[in-house]
Amino acid sequence: MKKIKSPWYGIVWIVIWTAALVWFLMSERFNERESIGLVLVWLILVGVTVYVLYQNWRMSSRGGAARSVPRRPQALQQPARNSACPCGSGKKYKRCCGSDAPIGSGSTS
């Protein structure tokens, strides 16, 4: 079943449950105790819906849901070639620890 992420969907359900509650309470078919039970059920339904709406809003404001592909820890990621070297030398990574040639091997012609 496809998940509907629109906030209007939850708001429409709150309006429907509120209209149903008002109709039940105005019909005078229920005694005072049953009316209190109806109001409690309405509070639970609205509370859960507001909670879900809040969670969806919070996730969308963060930039989406959790990614399905786990990211590698920062320590295991290799820096980009043009970024600063993590050893602290101040050189670019490609000129320091990321060079293909071993350190100390210069071209002597």
Short mmCIF file of N, CA, C and O in Angstrom, two decimals:
data_model
loop_
_atom_site.label_atom_id
_atom_site.label_comp_id
_atom_site.label_asym_id
_atom_site.label_seq_id
_atom_site.Cartn_x
_atom_site.Cartn_y
_atom_site.Cartn_z
N MET A 1 0.83 -1.17 0.00
CA MET A 1 0.00 0.00 0.00
C MET A 1 0.88 1.24 0.00
O MET A 1 1.84 1.34 0.76
N LYS A 2 0.57 2.17 -0.88
CA LYS A 2 1.38 3.38 -1.01
C LYS A 2 1.08 4.33 0.14
O LYS A 2 -0.05 4.55 0.52
N LYS A 3 2.15 4.89 0.70
CA LYS A 3 2.02 5.81 1.82
C LYS A 3 1.76 7.22 1.27
O LYS A 3 2.50 7.70 0.43
N ILE A 4 0.71 7.86 1.75
CA ILE A 4 0.40 9.21 1.34
C ILE A 4 1.09 10.16 2.30
O ILE A 4 0.85 10.12 3.50
N LYS A 5 1.96 11.02 1.78
CA LYS A 5 2.75 11.89 2.63
C LYS A 5 2.20 13.31 2.71
O LYS A 5 2.78 14.15 3.34
N SER A 6 1.11 13.57 2.04
CA SER A 6 0.56 14.93 2.05
C SER A 6 -0.04 15.24 3.42
O SER A 6 -0.77 14.43 3.99
N PRO A 7 0.25 16.42 3.96
CA PRO A 7 -0.35 16.78 5.25
C PRO A 7 -1.85 16.97 5.14
O PRO A 7 -2.57 16.83 6.13
N TRP A 8 -2.35 17.24 3.95
CA TRP A 8 -3.79 17.45 3.79
C TRP A 8 -4.56 16.18 4.08
O TRP A 8 -5.71 16.22 4.52
N TYR A 9 -3.97 15.04 3.82
CA TYR A 9 -4.63 13.77 4.08
C TYR A 9 -4.95 13.64 5.57
O TYR A 9 -6.07 13.28 5.95
N GLY A 10 -4.00 13.94 6.43
CA GLY A 10 -4.24 13.88 7.87
C GLY A 10 -5.22 14.93 8.34
O GLY A 10 -6.07 14.68 9.20
N ILE A 11 -5.13 16.13 7.75
CA ILE A 11 -6.06 17.20 8.13
C ILE A 11 -7.48 16.85 7.75
O ILE A 11 -8.43 17.11 8.51
N VAL A 12 -7.66 16.22 6.60
CA VAL A 12 -9.01 15.80 6.17
C VAL A 12 -9.57 14.77 7.15
O VAL A 12 -10.75 14.84 7.52
N TRP A 13 -8.74 13.84 7.61
CA TRP A 13 -9.22 12.85 8.59
C TRP A 13 -9.62 13.51 9.90
O TRP A 13 -10.62 13.13 10.52
N ILE A 14 -8.86 14.50 10.34
CA ILE A 14 -9.22 15.21 11.57
C ILE A 14 -10.57 15.89 11.41
O ILE A 14 -11.42 15.85 12.30
N VAL A 15 -10.81 16.51 10.25
CA VAL A 15 -12.10 17.17 9.99
C VAL A 15 -13.23 16.14 9.97
O VAL A 15 -14.30 16.39 10.54
N ILE A 16 -13.01 15.00 9.35
CA ILE A 16 -14.05 13.95 9.29
C ILE A 16 -14.37 13.45 10.69
O ILE A 16 -15.55 13.30 11.05
N TRP A 17 -13.34 13.17 11.50
CA TRP A 17 -13.59 12.67 12.85
C TRP A 17 -14.28 13.72 13.71
O TRP A 17 -15.13 13.39 14.53
N THR A 18 -13.93 14.97 13.52
CA THR A 18 -14.57 16.04 14.29
C THR A 18 -16.03 16.18 13.90
O THR A 18 -16.90 16.33 14.76
N ALA A 19 -16.32 16.11 12.60
CA ALA A 19 -17.71 16.20 12.13
C ALA A 19 -18.53 15.02 12.67
O ALA A 19 -19.68 15.19 13.09
N ALA A 20 -17.93 13.84 12.68
CA ALA A 20 -18.63 12.66 13.20
C ALA A 20 -18.90 12.81 14.70
O ALA A 20 -19.99 12.49 15.19
N LEU A 21 -17.92 13.33 15.43
CA LEU A 21 -18.11 13.53 16.87
C LEU A 21 -19.23 14.53 17.13
O LEU A 21 -20.09 14.29 17.98
N VAL A 22 -19.23 15.64 16.41
CA VAL A 22 -20.28 16.64 16.59
C VAL A 22 -21.64 16.05 16.26
O VAL A 22 -22.62 16.26 16.99
N TRP A 23 -21.70 15.28 15.19
CA TRP A 23 -22.98 14.67 14.82
C TRP A 23 -23.47 13.70 15.90
O TRP A 23 -24.65 13.71 16.25
N PHE A 24 -22.55 12.87 16.43
CA PHE A 24 -22.94 11.94 17.49
C PHE A 24 -23.40 12.67 18.75
O PHE A 24 -24.38 12.28 19.38
N LEU A 25 -22.69 13.74 19.11
CA LEU A 25 -23.06 14.46 20.33
C LEU A 25 -24.36 15.23 20.17
O LEU A 25 -25.14 15.36 21.11
N MET A 26 -24.63 15.74 18.97
CA MET A 26 -25.87 16.49 18.72
C MET A 26 -27.08 15.56 18.57
O MET A 26 -28.21 16.01 18.76
N SER A 27 -26.86 14.31 18.23
CA SER A 27 -27.98 13.40 18.02
C SER A 27 -28.66 13.01 19.33
O SER A 27 -29.79 12.53 19.31
N GLU A 28 -28.00 13.22 20.46
CA GLU A 28 -28.53 12.92 21.79
C GLU A 28 -28.96 11.46 21.94
O GLU A 28 -29.90 11.14 22.65
N ARG A 29 -28.26 10.58 21.25
CA ARG A 29 -28.53 9.14 21.38
C ARG A 29 -27.68 8.50 22.46
O ARG A 29 -27.89 7.36 22.82
N PHE A 30 -26.69 9.23 22.94
CA PHE A 30 -25.77 8.67 23.90
C PHE A 30 -25.92 9.39 25.23
O PHE A 30 -26.15 10.60 25.28
N ASN A 31 -25.75 8.62 26.31
CA ASN A 31 -25.80 9.26 27.63
C ASN A 31 -24.46 9.96 27.90
O ASN A 31 -23.55 9.94 27.07
N GLU A 32 -24.34 10.55 29.07
CA GLU A 32 -23.16 11.35 29.37
C GLU A 32 -21.88 10.50 29.38
O GLU A 32 -20.85 10.91 28.86
N ARG A 33 -21.96 9.32 29.93
CA ARG A 33 -20.79 8.45 30.01
C ARG A 33 -20.32 8.01 28.62
O ARG A 33 -19.12 7.99 28.33
N GLU A 34 -21.27 7.66 27.76
CA GLU A 34 -20.91 7.26 26.39
C GLU A 34 -20.35 8.44 25.61
O GLU A 34 -19.44 8.29 24.79
N SER A 35 -20.87 9.64 25.86
CA SER A 35 -20.36 10.84 25.18
C SER A 35 -18.91 11.11 25.58
O SER A 35 -18.10 11.49 24.74
N ILE A 36 -18.60 10.91 26.86
CA ILE A 36 -17.22 11.10 27.30
C ILE A 36 -16.31 10.08 26.61
O ILE A 36 -15.20 10.40 26.19
N GLY A 37 -16.78 8.85 26.45
CA GLY A 37 -16.02 7.83 25.74
C GLY A 37 -15.78 8.22 24.28
O GLY A 37 -14.67 8.02 23.75
N LEU A 38 -16.81 8.78 23.65
CA LEU A 38 -16.65 9.23 22.27
C LEU A 38 -15.61 10.34 22.16
O LEU A 38 -14.78 10.37 21.24
N VAL A 39 -15.63 11.27 23.11
CA VAL A 39 -14.66 12.37 23.09
C VAL A 39 -13.26 11.82 23.31
O VAL A 39 -12.30 12.27 22.66
N LEU A 40 -13.09 10.84 24.20
CA LEU A 40 -11.77 10.25 24.42
C LEU A 40 -11.25 9.54 23.18
O LEU A 40 -10.06 9.65 22.84
N VAL A 41 -12.12 8.81 22.48
CA VAL A 41 -11.71 8.14 21.24
C VAL A 41 -11.32 9.19 20.21
O VAL A 41 -10.30 9.05 19.51
N TRP A 42 -12.09 10.29 20.13
CA TRP A 42 -11.76 11.36 19.20
C TRP A 42 -10.40 11.97 19.53
O TRP A 42 -9.60 12.23 18.63
N LEU A 43 -10.14 12.19 20.82
CA LEU A 43 -8.85 12.75 21.23
C LEU A 43 -7.68 11.84 20.83
O LEU A 43 -6.62 12.31 20.40
N ILE A 44 -7.86 10.54 20.98
CA ILE A 44 -6.81 9.60 20.61
C ILE A 44 -6.58 9.63 19.10
O ILE A 44 -5.43 9.71 18.64
N LEU A 45 -7.65 9.61 18.32
CA LEU A 45 -7.51 9.64 16.87
C LEU A 45 -6.83 10.92 16.39
O LEU A 45 -5.92 10.89 15.57
N VAL A 46 -7.26 12.04 16.92
CA VAL A 46 -6.67 13.32 16.52
C VAL A 46 -5.22 13.42 17.01
O VAL A 46 -4.35 13.88 16.28
N GLY A 47 -4.97 12.96 18.22
CA GLY A 47 -3.61 13.01 18.75
C GLY A 47 -2.64 12.19 17.93
O GLY A 47 -1.52 12.65 17.63
N VAL A 48 -3.02 10.99 17.56
CA VAL A 48 -2.15 10.14 16.74
C VAL A 48 -1.93 10.78 15.37
O VAL A 48 -0.81 10.79 14.85
N THR A 49 -2.98 11.34 14.79
CA THR A 49 -2.85 11.97 13.47
C THR A 49 -1.93 13.18 13.54
O THR A 49 -1.08 13.37 12.66
N VAL A 50 -2.08 14.00 14.57
CA VAL A 50 -1.20 15.17 14.71
C VAL A 50 0.24 14.73 14.92
O VAL A 50 1.17 15.32 14.36
N TYR A 51 0.45 13.67 15.68
CA TYR A 51 1.80 13.14 15.90
C TYR A 51 2.42 12.68 14.58
O TYR A 51 3.58 12.99 14.29
N VAL A 52 1.66 11.97 13.77
CA VAL A 52 2.17 11.50 12.48
C VAL A 52 2.46 12.68 11.56
O VAL A 52 3.49 12.71 10.87
N LEU A 53 1.58 13.67 11.55
CA LEU A 53 1.83 14.87 10.74
C LEU A 53 3.10 15.57 11.19
O LEU A 53 3.89 16.03 10.37
N TYR A 54 3.29 15.67 12.50
CA TYR A 54 4.50 16.32 13.03
C TYR A 54 5.75 15.55 12.64
O TYR A 54 6.75 16.14 12.24
N GLN A 55 5.71 14.22 12.74
CA GLN A 55 6.88 13.41 12.37
C GLN A 55 7.20 13.56 10.88
O GLN A 55 8.36 13.65 10.50
N ASN A 56 6.16 13.56 10.04
CA ASN A 56 6.39 13.74 8.60
C ASN A 56 6.97 15.12 8.31
O ASN A 56 7.86 15.26 7.48
N TRP A 57 6.49 16.15 9.00
CA TRP A 57 7.00 17.50 8.81
C TRP A 57 8.46 17.58 9.26
O TRP A 57 9.28 18.18 8.59
N ARG A 58 8.76 16.93 10.38
CA ARG A 58 10.12 16.95 10.90
C ARG A 58 11.09 16.25 9.95
O ARG A 58 12.20 16.72 9.72
N MET A 59 10.67 15.12 9.40
CA MET A 59 11.53 14.39 8.48
C MET A 59 11.72 15.16 7.18
O MET A 59 12.81 15.17 6.62
N SER A 60 10.67 15.84 6.70
CA SER A 60 10.81 16.59 5.46
C SER A 60 11.65 17.83 5.66
O SER A 60 12.35 18.26 4.75
N SER A 61 11.62 18.43 6.86
CA SER A 61 12.44 19.61 7.10
C SER A 61 13.91 19.24 7.25
O SER A 61 14.78 20.07 7.04
N ARG A 62 14.21 18.00 7.58
CA ARG A 62 15.60 17.53 7.68
C ARG A 62 16.17 17.18 6.33
O ARG A 62 17.35 16.93 6.21
N GLY A 63 15.34 17.05 5.34
CA GLY A 63 15.84 16.69 4.02
C GLY A 63 15.44 15.29 3.61
O GLY A 63 16.08 14.70 2.77
N GLY A 64 14.41 14.74 4.19
CA GLY A 64 13.93 13.43 3.79
C GLY A 64 14.14 12.38 4.84
O GLY A 64 14.71 12.62 5.89
N ALA A 65 13.66 11.23 4.52
CA ALA A 65 13.76 10.10 5.45
C ALA A 65 15.20 9.59 5.49
O ALA A 65 16.06 10.00 4.73
N ALA A 66 15.42 8.68 6.37
CA ALA A 66 16.75 8.09 6.50
C ALA A 66 17.12 7.39 5.20
O ALA A 66 16.30 6.77 4.54
N ARG A 67 18.37 7.49 4.82
CA ARG A 67 18.81 6.89 3.58
C ARG A 67 18.85 5.39 3.72
O ARG A 67 19.21 4.85 4.76
N SER A 68 18.50 4.71 2.62
CA SER A 68 18.50 3.26 2.67
C SER A 68 19.92 2.70 2.51
O SER A 68 20.20 1.60 2.93
N VAL A 69 20.83 3.48 1.90
CA VAL A 69 22.20 3.03 1.73
C VAL A 69 23.02 3.59 2.89
O VAL A 69 23.13 4.80 3.06
N PRO A 70 23.57 2.74 3.73
CA PRO A 70 24.35 3.25 4.85
C PRO A 70 25.64 3.91 4.36
O PRO A 70 26.28 3.44 3.43
N ARG A 71 26.00 5.00 5.01
CA ARG A 71 27.23 5.70 4.65
C ARG A 71 28.40 5.12 5.42
O ARG A 71 28.25 4.65 6.53
N ARG A 72 29.56 5.16 4.79
CA ARG A 72 30.76 4.68 5.47
C ARG A 72 31.17 5.68 6.54
O ARG A 72 30.98 6.87 6.37
N PRO A 73 31.73 5.21 7.62
CA PRO A 73 32.21 6.14 8.64
C PRO A 73 33.27 7.08 8.07
O PRO A 73 34.00 6.72 7.14
N GLN A 74 33.38 8.27 8.65
CA GLN A 74 34.30 9.28 8.14
C GLN A 74 35.75 8.80 8.14
O GLN A 74 36.52 9.13 7.27
N ALA A 75 36.12 7.99 9.13
CA ALA A 75 37.50 7.53 9.23
C ALA A 75 37.87 6.62 8.06
O ALA A 75 39.04 6.55 7.68
N LEU A 76 36.92 5.90 7.50
CA LEU A 76 37.21 4.97 6.43
C LEU A 76 37.14 5.62 5.05
O LEU A 76 37.57 5.04 4.08
N GLN A 77 36.59 6.82 4.94
CA GLN A 77 36.46 7.47 3.65
C GLN A 77 37.79 8.11 3.26
O GLN A 77 38.47 8.73 4.08
N GLN A 78 38.14 7.95 2.00
CA GLN A 78 39.36 8.54 1.50
C GLN A 78 39.05 9.98 1.07
O GLN A 78 38.05 10.22 0.42
N PRO A 79 39.88 10.94 1.43
CA PRO A 79 39.59 12.32 1.05
C PRO A 79 39.73 12.51 -0.45
O PRO A 79 40.40 11.73 -1.14
N ALA A 80 39.11 13.56 -0.95
CA ALA A 80 39.23 13.88 -2.37
C ALA A 80 40.67 14.28 -2.67
O ALA A 80 41.39 14.77 -1.79
N ARG A 81 41.08 14.10 -3.90
CA ARG A 81 42.49 14.33 -4.25
C ARG A 81 42.89 15.79 -4.07
O ARG A 81 44.02 16.09 -3.74
N ASN A 82 41.99 16.73 -4.30
CA ASN A 82 42.34 18.14 -4.20
C ASN A 82 42.04 18.75 -2.83
O ASN A 82 42.22 19.94 -2.64
N SER A 83 41.60 17.94 -1.88
CA SER A 83 41.34 18.47 -0.54
C SER A 83 42.63 18.43 0.29
O SER A 83 43.62 17.81 -0.11
N ALA A 84 42.60 19.10 1.41
CA ALA A 84 43.78 19.12 2.29
C ALA A 84 44.04 17.72 2.82
O ALA A 84 43.14 16.95 3.08
N CYS A 85 45.31 17.41 2.99
CA CYS A 85 45.70 16.09 3.46
C CYS A 85 45.33 15.95 4.94
O CYS A 85 45.57 16.86 5.74
N PRO A 86 44.76 14.81 5.35
CA PRO A 86 44.36 14.63 6.74
C PRO A 86 45.55 14.49 7.70
O PRO A 86 45.39 14.56 8.91
N CYS A 87 46.77 14.32 7.19
CA CYS A 87 47.92 14.17 8.08
C CYS A 87 48.34 15.49 8.70
O CYS A 87 49.12 15.51 9.66
N GLY A 88 47.83 16.61 8.18
CA GLY A 88 48.11 17.90 8.77
C GLY A 88 49.31 18.61 8.19
O GLY A 88 49.77 19.61 8.73
N SER A 89 49.83 18.14 7.06
CA SER A 89 51.02 18.76 6.48
C SER A 89 50.71 20.09 5.80
O SER A 89 51.62 20.88 5.57
N GLY A 90 49.45 20.32 5.46
CA GLY A 90 49.07 21.54 4.77
C GLY A 90 49.10 21.40 3.27
O GLY A 90 48.70 22.30 2.54
N LYS A 91 49.57 20.26 2.76
CA LYS A 91 49.62 20.01 1.33
C LYS A 91 48.29 19.42 0.87
O LYS A 91 47.50 18.96 1.68
N LYS A 92 48.11 19.40 -0.44
CA LYS A 92 46.96 18.70 -0.99
C LYS A 92 47.16 17.21 -0.83
O LYS A 92 48.30 16.72 -0.80
N TYR A 93 46.05 16.47 -0.74
CA TYR A 93 46.13 15.03 -0.54
C TYR A 93 46.88 14.36 -1.68
O TYR A 93 47.68 13.45 -1.48
N LYS A 94 46.67 14.84 -2.92
CA LYS A 94 47.33 14.20 -4.07
C LYS A 94 48.84 14.42 -4.08
O LYS A 94 49.57 13.65 -4.66
N ARG A 95 49.32 15.47 -3.40
CA ARG A 95 50.76 15.77 -3.35
C ARG A 95 51.43 15.17 -2.11
O ARG A 95 52.64 15.19 -2.00
N CYS A 96 50.63 14.69 -1.16
CA CYS A 96 51.18 14.19 0.10
C CYS A 96 50.92 12.69 0.22
O CYS A 96 51.58 11.89 -0.44
N CYS A 97 49.96 12.30 1.01
CA CYS A 97 49.69 10.88 1.29
C CYS A 97 48.98 10.16 0.14
O CYS A 97 48.97 8.94 0.09
N GLY A 98 48.39 10.92 -0.77
CA GLY A 98 47.63 10.29 -1.85
C GLY A 98 48.41 10.14 -3.13
O GLY A 98 47.86 9.74 -4.15
N SER A 99 49.69 10.45 -3.11
CA SER A 99 50.48 10.34 -4.34
C SER A 99 50.69 8.87 -4.67
O SER A 99 50.83 8.03 -3.79
N ASP A 100 50.74 8.59 -5.95
CA ASP A 100 50.93 7.20 -6.40
C ASP A 100 52.36 6.74 -6.18
O ASP A 100 52.63 5.58 -5.89
N ALA A 101 53.31 7.66 -6.31
CA ALA A 101 54.71 7.30 -6.13
C ALA A 101 55.07 7.34 -4.67
O ALA A 101 54.58 8.18 -3.92
N PRO A 102 55.92 6.45 -4.20
CA PRO A 102 56.34 6.48 -2.80
C PRO A 102 57.11 7.76 -2.49
O PRO A 102 57.73 8.35 -3.37
N ILE A 103 57.09 8.18 -1.23
CA ILE A 103 57.76 9.41 -0.81
C ILE A 103 59.26 9.22 -0.94
O ILE A 103 59.82 8.18 -0.59
N GLY A 104 59.93 10.24 -1.44
CA GLY A 104 61.38 10.16 -1.58
C GLY A 104 61.84 9.72 -2.94
O GLY A 104 63.01 9.77 -3.26
N SER A 105 60.96 9.25 -3.77
CA SER A 105 61.37 8.82 -5.11
C SER A 105 61.19 10.01 -6.04
O SER A 105 60.08 10.37 -6.39
N GLY A 106 62.22 10.63 -6.38
CA GLY A 106 62.17 11.76 -7.29
C GLY A 106 62.69 11.34 -8.64
O GLY A 106 63.39 10.35 -8.80
N SER A 107 62.36 12.10 -9.63
CA SER A 107 62.88 11.79 -10.97
C SER A 107 64.22 12.50 -11.13
O SER A 107 64.29 13.72 -11.09
N THR A 108 65.25 11.75 -11.27
CA THR A 108 66.57 12.35 -11.47
C THR A 108 66.97 12.11 -12.91
O THR A 108 67.03 10.99 -13.38
N SER A 109 67.19 13.20 -13.62
CA SER A 109 67.57 13.05 -15.01
C SER A 109 68.97 13.51 -15.23
O SER A 109 69.50 14.36 -14.65
#
